Short mmCIF file of N, CA and C in Angstrom, two decimals:
data_model
loop_
_atom_site.label_atom_id
_atom_site.label_comp_id
_atom_site.label_asym_id
_atom_site.label_seq_id
_atom_site.Cartn_x
_atom_site.Cartn_y
_atom_site.Cartn_z
N SER A 289 132.21 138.01 -125.49
CA SER A 289 132.70 136.77 -126.16
C SER A 289 133.67 136.05 -125.25
N LEU A 290 134.51 136.66 -124.44
CA LEU A 290 135.31 136.04 -123.46
C LEU A 290 134.46 135.07 -122.49
N LEU A 291 133.49 135.73 -121.98
CA LEU A 291 132.65 135.16 -121.06
C LEU A 291 131.99 133.80 -121.69
N GLU A 292 131.57 133.82 -122.81
CA GLU A 292 131.00 132.72 -123.69
C GLU A 292 132.07 131.70 -123.79
N CYS A 293 133.19 132.01 -124.11
CA CYS A 293 134.30 131.10 -124.39
C CYS A 293 134.72 130.41 -123.12
N LEU A 294 134.76 131.16 -121.90
CA LEU A 294 135.00 130.59 -120.61
C LEU A 294 133.96 129.64 -120.17
N GLN A 295 132.71 129.97 -120.32
CA GLN A 295 131.61 129.12 -119.77
C GLN A 295 131.32 128.02 -120.82
N ASP A 296 131.12 128.37 -121.95
CA ASP A 296 130.57 127.36 -123.03
C ASP A 296 131.69 126.30 -123.54
N GLU A 297 132.77 126.95 -123.81
CA GLU A 297 133.85 126.13 -124.44
C GLU A 297 134.79 125.49 -123.43
N LEU A 298 135.05 126.22 -122.23
CA LEU A 298 135.97 125.69 -121.45
C LEU A 298 135.35 125.14 -120.04
N GLY A 299 134.10 125.40 -119.81
CA GLY A 299 133.41 124.91 -118.65
C GLY A 299 133.86 125.68 -117.37
N TYR A 300 134.31 126.82 -117.28
CA TYR A 300 134.59 127.52 -116.09
C TYR A 300 133.22 128.16 -115.54
N ASP A 301 133.31 128.19 -114.23
CA ASP A 301 132.13 128.84 -113.62
C ASP A 301 132.67 130.28 -113.30
N ILE A 302 131.74 131.25 -113.40
CA ILE A 302 132.12 132.66 -113.10
C ILE A 302 131.67 133.11 -111.74
N ASP A 303 132.42 133.82 -111.04
CA ASP A 303 132.20 134.37 -109.64
C ASP A 303 131.43 135.60 -109.88
N TYR A 304 130.26 135.70 -109.49
CA TYR A 304 129.55 137.05 -109.55
C TYR A 304 129.31 137.82 -108.22
N LYS A 305 130.12 137.25 -107.13
CA LYS A 305 129.87 137.87 -105.81
C LYS A 305 130.07 139.36 -105.75
N ASN A 306 131.20 139.76 -106.39
CA ASN A 306 131.54 141.25 -106.35
C ASN A 306 130.47 141.97 -107.15
N ASP A 307 130.10 141.43 -108.31
CA ASP A 307 129.13 142.19 -109.17
C ASP A 307 127.82 142.26 -108.47
N ASN A 308 127.38 141.22 -107.68
CA ASN A 308 126.25 141.28 -107.00
C ASN A 308 126.17 142.26 -105.92
N ILE A 309 127.31 142.48 -105.15
CA ILE A 309 127.42 143.38 -104.15
C ILE A 309 127.38 144.90 -104.69
N LYS A 310 127.88 145.14 -105.97
CA LYS A 310 127.84 146.38 -106.48
C LYS A 310 126.32 146.79 -106.98
N MET A 311 125.79 145.55 -107.54
CA MET A 311 124.38 145.84 -107.82
C MET A 311 123.43 146.04 -106.63
N LEU A 312 123.68 145.43 -105.59
CA LEU A 312 122.91 145.65 -104.55
C LEU A 312 123.01 147.15 -103.85
N LEU A 313 124.30 147.57 -103.91
CA LEU A 313 124.69 148.97 -103.54
C LEU A 313 123.78 149.97 -104.41
N MET A 314 123.85 149.75 -105.76
CA MET A 314 123.17 150.62 -106.62
C MET A 314 121.57 150.48 -106.48
N PHE A 315 121.12 149.34 -106.19
CA PHE A 315 119.78 149.26 -105.90
C PHE A 315 119.29 150.05 -104.73
N ILE A 316 120.07 149.87 -103.61
CA ILE A 316 119.75 150.62 -102.44
C ILE A 316 119.92 152.23 -102.71
N ALA A 317 120.83 152.61 -103.45
CA ALA A 317 120.89 154.03 -103.80
C ALA A 317 119.83 154.44 -104.71
N SER A 318 119.33 153.62 -105.49
CA SER A 318 118.23 153.85 -106.41
C SER A 318 116.92 154.03 -105.57
N CYS A 319 116.82 153.14 -104.55
CA CYS A 319 115.59 153.23 -103.68
C CYS A 319 115.47 154.58 -102.99
N PHE A 320 116.67 155.22 -102.58
CA PHE A 320 116.72 156.38 -101.90
C PHE A 320 116.31 157.57 -102.91
N ALA A 321 116.86 157.36 -104.25
CA ALA A 321 116.58 158.34 -105.14
C ALA A 321 115.03 158.34 -105.57
N LEU A 322 114.51 157.10 -105.64
CA LEU A 322 113.03 157.00 -105.83
C LEU A 322 112.16 157.57 -104.75
N THR A 323 112.71 157.45 -103.53
CA THR A 323 111.92 157.96 -102.41
C THR A 323 111.93 159.52 -102.48
N ALA A 324 113.12 160.00 -102.79
CA ALA A 324 113.20 161.48 -102.87
C ALA A 324 112.31 161.95 -103.92
N GLN A 325 112.21 161.39 -105.04
CA GLN A 325 111.35 161.78 -106.12
C GLN A 325 109.98 161.62 -105.96
N PHE A 326 109.50 160.50 -105.53
CA PHE A 326 108.07 160.17 -105.55
C PHE A 326 107.33 160.25 -104.17
N TYR A 327 108.08 160.53 -103.10
CA TYR A 327 107.37 160.56 -101.91
C TYR A 327 106.16 161.47 -101.87
N PRO A 328 105.14 161.19 -101.43
CA PRO A 328 103.87 161.93 -101.61
C PRO A 328 103.70 163.26 -100.68
N LEU A 329 104.75 163.83 -100.07
CA LEU A 329 104.72 164.90 -99.34
C LEU A 329 105.00 166.18 -100.34
N PRO A 330 104.35 167.13 -100.14
CA PRO A 330 104.63 168.42 -101.10
C PRO A 330 105.86 168.89 -100.73
N PHE A 331 106.42 169.76 -101.72
CA PHE A 331 107.81 170.11 -101.71
C PHE A 331 108.25 170.97 -100.48
N PRO A 332 107.69 171.99 -100.01
CA PRO A 332 108.38 172.69 -98.92
C PRO A 332 108.47 171.78 -97.54
N LYS A 333 107.58 170.82 -97.51
CA LYS A 333 107.51 170.05 -96.38
C LYS A 333 108.63 168.93 -96.36
N ASN A 334 109.01 168.44 -97.76
CA ASN A 334 109.88 167.39 -97.72
C ASN A 334 111.41 167.63 -98.01
N ARG A 335 111.75 168.94 -97.75
CA ARG A 335 113.12 169.24 -98.07
C ARG A 335 114.04 168.47 -97.28
N ILE A 336 113.89 168.09 -96.09
CA ILE A 336 114.76 167.39 -95.16
C ILE A 336 114.88 165.99 -95.73
N LEU A 337 113.68 165.41 -96.21
CA LEU A 337 113.73 164.15 -96.67
C LEU A 337 114.48 164.00 -97.85
N ILE A 338 114.19 164.92 -98.82
CA ILE A 338 114.96 165.06 -100.15
C ILE A 338 116.39 165.10 -99.86
N GLY A 339 116.89 166.13 -98.96
CA GLY A 339 118.36 166.17 -98.61
C GLY A 339 118.91 164.96 -98.14
N ILE A 340 118.24 164.18 -97.15
CA ILE A 340 118.77 162.94 -96.52
C ILE A 340 118.92 162.03 -97.70
N CYS A 341 117.74 161.76 -98.51
CA CYS A 341 117.92 160.82 -99.58
C CYS A 341 118.90 161.06 -100.66
N VAL A 342 118.99 162.35 -101.07
CA VAL A 342 120.05 162.71 -102.05
C VAL A 342 121.41 162.53 -101.52
N GLY A 343 121.70 162.78 -100.28
CA GLY A 343 123.04 162.65 -99.49
C GLY A 343 123.32 161.23 -99.54
N ILE A 344 122.39 160.29 -99.04
CA ILE A 344 122.70 158.84 -99.13
C ILE A 344 122.77 158.32 -100.36
N TYR A 345 122.11 158.86 -101.31
CA TYR A 345 122.35 158.35 -102.69
C TYR A 345 123.75 158.61 -103.22
N PHE A 346 124.20 159.86 -103.08
CA PHE A 346 125.50 160.23 -103.49
C PHE A 346 126.66 159.50 -102.58
N PHE A 347 126.54 159.26 -101.31
CA PHE A 347 127.23 158.51 -100.50
C PHE A 347 127.47 157.07 -101.03
N ILE A 348 126.36 156.40 -101.31
CA ILE A 348 126.55 155.20 -101.77
C ILE A 348 127.16 155.02 -103.29
N SER A 349 126.73 156.02 -104.11
CA SER A 349 127.40 156.10 -105.44
C SER A 349 128.92 156.29 -105.28
N GLY A 350 129.25 157.03 -104.39
CA GLY A 350 130.72 157.32 -103.98
C GLY A 350 131.41 156.07 -103.74
N ILE A 351 130.71 155.16 -102.75
CA ILE A 351 131.31 153.84 -102.47
C ILE A 351 131.55 153.06 -103.75
N LEU A 352 130.55 153.04 -104.38
CA LEU A 352 130.55 152.18 -105.70
C LEU A 352 131.58 152.68 -106.55
N GLN A 353 131.74 154.01 -106.77
CA GLN A 353 132.88 154.54 -107.60
C GLN A 353 134.22 154.23 -106.97
N PHE A 354 134.39 154.30 -105.77
CA PHE A 354 135.66 153.89 -105.09
C PHE A 354 135.89 152.46 -105.38
N ILE A 355 134.91 151.51 -105.31
CA ILE A 355 135.23 150.09 -105.44
C ILE A 355 135.62 149.92 -107.02
N ILE A 356 134.86 150.60 -107.88
CA ILE A 356 135.27 150.33 -109.31
C ILE A 356 136.57 150.81 -109.60
N THR A 357 137.02 152.03 -109.15
CA THR A 357 138.26 152.74 -109.49
C THR A 357 139.38 152.05 -108.79
N PHE A 358 139.42 151.85 -107.52
CA PHE A 358 140.62 151.41 -106.79
C PHE A 358 140.61 150.00 -106.42
N ILE A 359 139.50 149.18 -106.50
CA ILE A 359 139.41 147.81 -106.03
C ILE A 359 139.47 146.93 -107.40
N ASP A 360 138.40 147.16 -108.25
CA ASP A 360 138.30 146.36 -109.38
C ASP A 360 139.25 146.81 -110.53
N LYS A 361 139.54 148.05 -110.53
CA LYS A 361 140.53 148.64 -111.64
C LYS A 361 139.99 148.08 -112.98
N ASN A 362 140.83 147.28 -113.60
CA ASN A 362 140.62 146.93 -115.10
C ASN A 362 140.02 145.43 -115.13
N HIS A 363 139.46 144.95 -114.02
CA HIS A 363 138.95 143.53 -113.94
C HIS A 363 137.76 143.39 -114.63
N ILE A 364 137.63 142.36 -115.45
CA ILE A 364 136.37 142.13 -116.19
C ILE A 364 135.72 140.80 -115.87
N ILE A 365 136.44 139.68 -115.60
CA ILE A 365 135.81 138.47 -115.07
C ILE A 365 136.71 137.71 -114.08
N LYS A 366 136.08 137.15 -113.20
CA LYS A 366 136.63 136.39 -112.13
C LYS A 366 136.07 134.98 -112.12
N THR A 367 136.85 134.10 -112.35
CA THR A 367 136.24 132.68 -112.34
C THR A 367 136.09 132.17 -110.83
N ALA A 368 135.15 131.30 -110.73
CA ALA A 368 134.76 130.73 -109.30
C ALA A 368 136.13 129.87 -108.79
N TYR A 369 136.26 129.92 -107.63
CA TYR A 369 137.40 129.17 -107.05
C TYR A 369 137.16 127.73 -107.12
N MET A 370 138.15 126.96 -107.71
CA MET A 370 138.09 125.48 -108.02
C MET A 370 139.12 124.87 -107.14
N ASN A 371 138.77 123.76 -106.26
CA ASN A 371 139.67 123.14 -105.68
C ASN A 371 139.66 121.78 -106.06
N LYS A 372 139.87 121.40 -107.30
CA LYS A 372 139.97 120.21 -107.83
C LYS A 372 140.75 120.14 -109.15
N SER A 373 141.03 119.02 -109.60
CA SER A 373 141.74 118.87 -110.84
C SER A 373 140.68 119.06 -111.93
N TYR A 374 140.99 119.80 -113.01
CA TYR A 374 140.08 120.16 -113.96
C TYR A 374 140.60 119.79 -115.39
N VAL A 375 139.76 119.11 -116.19
CA VAL A 375 140.22 118.62 -117.51
C VAL A 375 139.97 119.81 -118.38
N HIS A 376 141.07 120.19 -119.02
CA HIS A 376 140.91 121.05 -120.15
C HIS A 376 141.10 120.47 -121.61
N GLY A 377 140.25 119.65 -121.86
CA GLY A 377 140.20 118.85 -123.05
C GLY A 377 140.11 119.71 -124.31
N ASN A 378 139.39 120.72 -124.20
CA ASN A 378 139.23 121.81 -125.38
C ASN A 378 140.49 122.54 -125.52
N VAL A 379 141.14 122.86 -124.50
CA VAL A 379 142.44 123.61 -124.60
C VAL A 379 143.57 122.68 -125.05
N HIS A 380 143.76 121.66 -124.44
CA HIS A 380 144.79 120.58 -124.85
C HIS A 380 144.22 119.62 -125.67
N GLY A 381 144.67 119.35 -126.75
CA GLY A 381 144.17 118.19 -127.64
C GLY A 381 144.13 116.88 -127.02
N ASN A 382 145.06 116.72 -125.93
CA ASN A 382 145.23 115.39 -125.30
C ASN A 382 144.33 115.24 -124.01
N GLY A 383 143.58 116.20 -123.69
CA GLY A 383 142.69 116.18 -122.54
C GLY A 383 143.51 116.14 -121.32
N LYS A 384 144.53 116.72 -121.16
CA LYS A 384 145.35 116.73 -119.96
C LYS A 384 144.74 117.33 -118.77
N ILE A 385 144.90 116.57 -117.67
CA ILE A 385 144.40 117.17 -116.46
C ILE A 385 145.24 118.03 -115.70
N LEU A 386 144.75 119.28 -115.52
CA LEU A 386 145.50 120.19 -114.88
C LEU A 386 145.00 120.67 -113.46
N PRO A 387 145.89 120.75 -112.41
CA PRO A 387 145.26 121.12 -111.20
C PRO A 387 145.10 122.60 -111.10
N ILE A 388 143.74 122.91 -110.80
CA ILE A 388 143.34 124.37 -110.74
C ILE A 388 142.89 124.55 -109.33
N ARG A 389 143.73 125.26 -108.49
CA ARG A 389 143.28 125.48 -107.18
C ARG A 389 143.29 127.05 -106.83
N GLU A 390 142.63 127.71 -107.76
CA GLU A 390 142.69 129.25 -107.51
C GLU A 390 141.57 129.79 -108.47
N SER A 391 141.22 130.97 -108.17
CA SER A 391 140.23 131.63 -108.89
C SER A 391 141.14 132.47 -109.77
N ILE A 392 140.75 132.48 -111.09
CA ILE A 392 141.46 133.22 -112.18
C ILE A 392 140.78 134.60 -112.47
N LEU A 393 141.59 135.64 -112.34
CA LEU A 393 141.11 136.98 -112.69
C LEU A 393 141.59 137.43 -113.98
N PHE A 394 140.64 137.88 -114.78
CA PHE A 394 140.82 138.31 -116.10
C PHE A 394 140.70 139.97 -116.02
N SER A 395 141.69 140.59 -116.55
CA SER A 395 141.59 142.03 -116.62
C SER A 395 142.06 142.58 -117.94
N SER A 396 141.56 143.68 -118.44
CA SER A 396 142.07 144.03 -119.72
C SER A 396 142.46 145.47 -119.79
N VAL A 397 143.34 145.75 -120.78
CA VAL A 397 143.79 147.16 -120.92
C VAL A 397 143.83 147.42 -122.42
N LEU A 398 143.16 148.46 -122.79
CA LEU A 398 143.24 148.97 -124.10
C LEU A 398 143.41 150.41 -124.26
N GLU A 399 144.68 150.77 -124.43
CA GLU A 399 144.98 152.17 -124.32
C GLU A 399 144.49 152.94 -125.65
N LYS A 400 144.31 154.31 -125.40
CA LYS A 400 143.76 155.02 -126.55
C LYS A 400 144.74 154.93 -127.73
N TYR A 401 144.22 154.70 -128.99
CA TYR A 401 144.99 154.71 -130.22
C TYR A 401 146.13 153.53 -130.25
N GLU A 402 145.77 152.44 -129.51
CA GLU A 402 146.61 151.22 -129.56
C GLU A 402 145.95 150.24 -130.54
N TYR A 403 146.88 149.53 -131.06
CA TYR A 403 146.29 148.42 -132.09
C TYR A 403 146.26 147.01 -131.16
N TYR A 404 146.93 146.94 -130.06
CA TYR A 404 146.98 145.80 -129.33
C TYR A 404 146.02 145.79 -127.98
N TYR A 405 145.24 144.83 -127.75
CA TYR A 405 144.42 144.81 -126.58
C TYR A 405 145.15 143.75 -125.68
N LYS A 406 145.19 144.24 -124.31
CA LYS A 406 145.99 143.35 -123.54
C LYS A 406 144.97 142.67 -122.56
N LEU A 407 145.08 141.39 -122.46
CA LEU A 407 144.20 140.56 -121.57
C LEU A 407 145.17 139.74 -120.67
N ASN A 408 144.93 140.12 -119.38
CA ASN A 408 145.72 139.56 -118.24
C ASN A 408 145.09 138.52 -117.38
N LEU A 409 145.82 137.29 -117.27
CA LEU A 409 145.41 136.24 -116.34
C LEU A 409 146.21 136.26 -115.14
N HIS A 410 145.55 136.22 -114.00
CA HIS A 410 146.21 136.40 -112.68
C HIS A 410 145.44 135.43 -111.66
N ALA A 411 146.14 134.83 -110.90
CA ALA A 411 145.49 134.09 -109.71
C ALA A 411 145.08 135.08 -108.71
N VAL A 412 143.85 134.95 -108.37
CA VAL A 412 143.25 135.87 -107.27
C VAL A 412 143.87 135.67 -105.93
N ASN A 413 144.12 134.40 -105.58
CA ASN A 413 144.55 134.10 -104.25
C ASN A 413 146.04 133.95 -103.88
N THR A 414 146.85 134.44 -104.96
CA THR A 414 148.26 134.48 -104.83
C THR A 414 148.79 135.83 -104.23
N SER A 415 149.77 135.79 -103.49
CA SER A 415 150.37 136.93 -102.78
C SER A 415 151.40 137.79 -103.73
N ASP A 416 151.67 137.47 -104.83
CA ASP A 416 152.49 137.98 -105.80
C ASP A 416 152.01 139.34 -106.16
N GLU A 417 152.80 140.36 -106.41
CA GLU A 417 152.48 141.61 -106.72
C GLU A 417 151.86 141.59 -108.21
N TYR A 418 150.80 142.27 -108.42
CA TYR A 418 150.10 142.29 -109.65
C TYR A 418 150.36 143.51 -110.35
N ASP A 419 150.75 143.40 -111.59
CA ASP A 419 150.88 144.67 -112.44
C ASP A 419 150.11 144.40 -113.74
N VAL A 420 149.10 145.32 -114.02
CA VAL A 420 148.21 145.19 -115.09
C VAL A 420 148.92 145.25 -116.47
N ASN A 421 150.12 145.72 -116.43
CA ASN A 421 151.02 145.73 -117.75
C ASN A 421 151.87 144.65 -117.97
N GLY A 422 151.70 143.62 -117.01
CA GLY A 422 152.53 142.43 -117.08
C GLY A 422 154.12 142.58 -116.74
N ASN A 423 154.41 143.74 -116.21
CA ASN A 423 155.70 144.06 -115.73
C ASN A 423 156.05 143.32 -114.45
N GLY A 424 157.36 143.18 -114.32
CA GLY A 424 157.78 142.43 -112.98
C GLY A 424 157.74 140.98 -113.03
N ASN A 425 157.98 140.38 -111.95
CA ASN A 425 158.13 138.91 -111.83
C ASN A 425 156.83 138.24 -111.30
N SER A 426 155.73 138.99 -111.43
CA SER A 426 154.43 138.34 -110.79
C SER A 426 154.07 137.19 -111.80
N LYS A 427 153.14 136.29 -111.18
CA LYS A 427 152.64 135.28 -111.96
C LYS A 427 151.46 135.77 -112.77
N VAL A 428 151.71 136.38 -113.84
CA VAL A 428 150.68 136.90 -114.66
C VAL A 428 150.93 136.47 -116.12
N THR A 429 150.05 136.03 -116.82
CA THR A 429 150.21 135.69 -118.27
C THR A 429 149.26 136.79 -119.02
N VAL A 430 150.05 137.55 -119.86
CA VAL A 430 149.43 138.54 -120.55
C VAL A 430 149.40 138.25 -122.13
N GLY A 431 148.23 138.40 -122.68
CA GLY A 431 148.09 138.34 -124.04
C GLY A 431 147.94 139.52 -124.64
N GLU A 432 148.75 139.81 -125.70
CA GLU A 432 148.47 141.06 -126.47
C GLU A 432 148.00 140.73 -127.81
N PHE A 433 146.70 141.10 -128.05
CA PHE A 433 145.95 140.72 -129.21
C PHE A 433 145.98 141.85 -130.14
N TYR A 434 146.32 141.63 -131.37
CA TYR A 434 146.18 142.59 -132.46
C TYR A 434 144.84 142.72 -132.80
N ILE A 435 144.23 143.81 -132.73
CA ILE A 435 142.81 143.99 -132.90
C ILE A 435 142.23 143.68 -134.23
N GLY A 436 143.09 143.98 -135.37
CA GLY A 436 142.89 143.76 -136.72
C GLY A 436 142.61 142.33 -137.01
N LYS A 437 143.19 141.46 -136.35
CA LYS A 437 143.27 140.00 -136.54
C LYS A 437 141.89 139.42 -136.42
N TYR A 438 141.07 140.06 -135.60
CA TYR A 438 139.75 139.43 -135.17
C TYR A 438 138.46 140.05 -135.99
N PHE A 439 138.81 140.65 -136.95
CA PHE A 439 137.73 141.31 -137.80
C PHE A 439 137.96 140.96 -139.24
N THR A 440 136.73 140.58 -139.87
CA THR A 440 136.87 140.32 -141.37
C THR A 440 136.91 141.51 -142.20
N GLU A 441 137.07 141.32 -143.43
CA GLU A 441 137.18 142.44 -144.40
C GLU A 441 136.00 143.32 -144.38
N THR A 442 134.72 142.76 -143.99
CA THR A 442 133.50 143.49 -144.08
C THR A 442 133.39 144.19 -142.59
N GLY A 443 134.30 143.91 -141.63
CA GLY A 443 134.19 144.62 -140.36
C GLY A 443 133.42 143.79 -139.26
N ASP A 444 133.18 142.52 -139.60
CA ASP A 444 132.46 141.65 -138.61
C ASP A 444 133.48 141.06 -137.75
N PHE A 445 133.01 140.90 -136.46
CA PHE A 445 133.82 140.14 -135.28
C PHE A 445 134.07 138.75 -135.62
N ASP A 446 135.39 138.28 -135.69
CA ASP A 446 135.47 136.73 -135.92
C ASP A 446 135.83 136.16 -134.72
N GLU A 447 134.73 135.73 -134.05
CA GLU A 447 134.66 135.23 -132.61
C GLU A 447 135.48 133.95 -132.51
N LYS A 448 135.37 133.08 -133.52
CA LYS A 448 135.98 131.77 -133.43
C LYS A 448 137.52 131.97 -133.45
N ARG A 449 138.07 132.87 -134.15
CA ARG A 449 139.47 133.12 -134.13
C ARG A 449 139.90 133.69 -132.86
N TYR A 450 138.98 134.53 -132.26
CA TYR A 450 139.43 135.06 -130.93
C TYR A 450 139.41 134.00 -129.88
N TRP A 451 138.40 133.11 -130.07
CA TRP A 451 138.47 132.08 -128.90
C TRP A 451 139.58 131.04 -128.97
N ILE A 452 140.07 130.87 -130.19
CA ILE A 452 141.24 130.05 -130.48
C ILE A 452 142.46 130.70 -129.67
N ASP A 453 142.63 131.95 -129.82
CA ASP A 453 143.78 132.57 -129.08
C ASP A 453 143.49 132.68 -127.62
N ILE A 454 142.28 132.90 -127.16
CA ILE A 454 141.97 132.84 -125.83
C ILE A 454 142.16 131.52 -125.15
N LYS A 455 141.86 130.49 -125.83
CA LYS A 455 142.24 129.01 -125.32
C LYS A 455 143.68 128.79 -125.23
N SER A 456 144.42 129.33 -126.24
CA SER A 456 145.85 129.25 -126.15
C SER A 456 146.53 129.91 -125.04
N LEU A 457 145.97 131.02 -124.75
CA LEU A 457 146.47 132.02 -123.60
C LEU A 457 146.21 131.27 -122.24
N ILE A 458 144.94 130.70 -122.13
CA ILE A 458 144.56 129.97 -120.89
C ILE A 458 145.40 128.76 -120.81
N LYS A 459 145.85 128.07 -121.86
CA LYS A 459 146.64 126.87 -121.80
C LYS A 459 148.09 127.25 -121.27
N LEU A 460 148.53 128.33 -121.81
CA LEU A 460 149.89 128.93 -121.20
C LEU A 460 149.76 129.03 -119.82
N TYR A 461 148.75 129.87 -119.38
CA TYR A 461 148.67 130.15 -117.93
C TYR A 461 148.48 128.92 -117.04
N CYS A 462 147.68 128.02 -117.45
CA CYS A 462 147.43 126.81 -116.65
C CYS A 462 148.73 125.85 -116.59
N ASN A 463 149.64 126.09 -117.60
CA ASN A 463 150.79 125.37 -117.59
C ASN A 463 151.98 126.11 -116.88
N GLY A 464 151.65 127.32 -116.32
CA GLY A 464 152.60 128.07 -115.50
C GLY A 464 153.56 128.72 -116.42
N LYS A 465 153.16 129.00 -117.55
CA LYS A 465 154.07 129.91 -118.36
C LYS A 465 153.55 131.28 -118.39
N TYR A 466 154.35 132.04 -117.66
CA TYR A 466 153.89 133.48 -117.39
C TYR A 466 154.75 134.44 -118.23
N GLY A 467 154.29 135.59 -118.39
CA GLY A 467 154.85 136.66 -119.21
C GLY A 467 153.95 137.16 -120.39
N VAL A 468 154.56 137.82 -121.22
CA VAL A 468 153.75 138.38 -122.39
C VAL A 468 153.87 137.50 -123.61
N VAL A 469 152.64 137.43 -124.19
CA VAL A 469 152.52 136.57 -125.39
C VAL A 469 151.79 137.43 -126.40
N LYS A 470 152.29 137.55 -127.64
CA LYS A 470 151.81 138.38 -128.73
C LYS A 470 151.02 137.54 -129.67
N TYR A 471 149.61 137.94 -129.93
CA TYR A 471 148.87 137.37 -130.95
C TYR A 471 148.75 138.41 -131.90
N ASP A 472 149.40 138.40 -133.11
CA ASP A 472 149.28 139.41 -134.10
C ASP A 472 149.02 138.73 -135.59
N HIS A 473 148.85 139.66 -136.41
CA HIS A 473 148.43 139.16 -137.80
C HIS A 473 149.71 138.51 -138.35
N LYS A 474 151.01 138.68 -138.01
CA LYS A 474 152.14 137.94 -138.40
C LYS A 474 152.16 136.56 -138.02
N SER A 475 151.60 136.17 -136.95
CA SER A 475 151.78 134.72 -136.31
C SER A 475 150.81 133.82 -136.96
N ASP A 476 150.00 134.12 -137.88
CA ASP A 476 149.08 133.15 -138.60
C ASP A 476 149.82 132.39 -139.53
#
């Protein structure tokens, strides 16, 4: 839903470069796994090949796990770098032109048993320290969304209501308002 809102409603382009690198790594690892499984040499003679293929598979999988755990962390979407003024007419009713000269990174945090979902907006090319919980003086806008607000009485996801709050959060970020913003059932 966030991806649809960013692309369809707000016109952002998404940067898939890191995702494509991870998919390429897993494709290469899968090729080694397939070679180990289906190479037409009978078992006793192919032990070395199987060992090499399995070793390479686990090595590449380890690299991918390292990237996901320590580099990506909680990142879910990265917008493409824009070095131009960008009209946010759907965010601002007046169609105000905002200078966007950065790639925006969206990350999320949903702790176990929590009622609030945290969505963080952070500039990718900034040198400020980044804290996924929105602590400190970094240029991060954090939206804390009350989960119950986005579901109907029958349990269906209310996408339009979610999009309204996402647009509001992006508007705050683009206007340079950093910090934590709460979107809960009491603010309607």
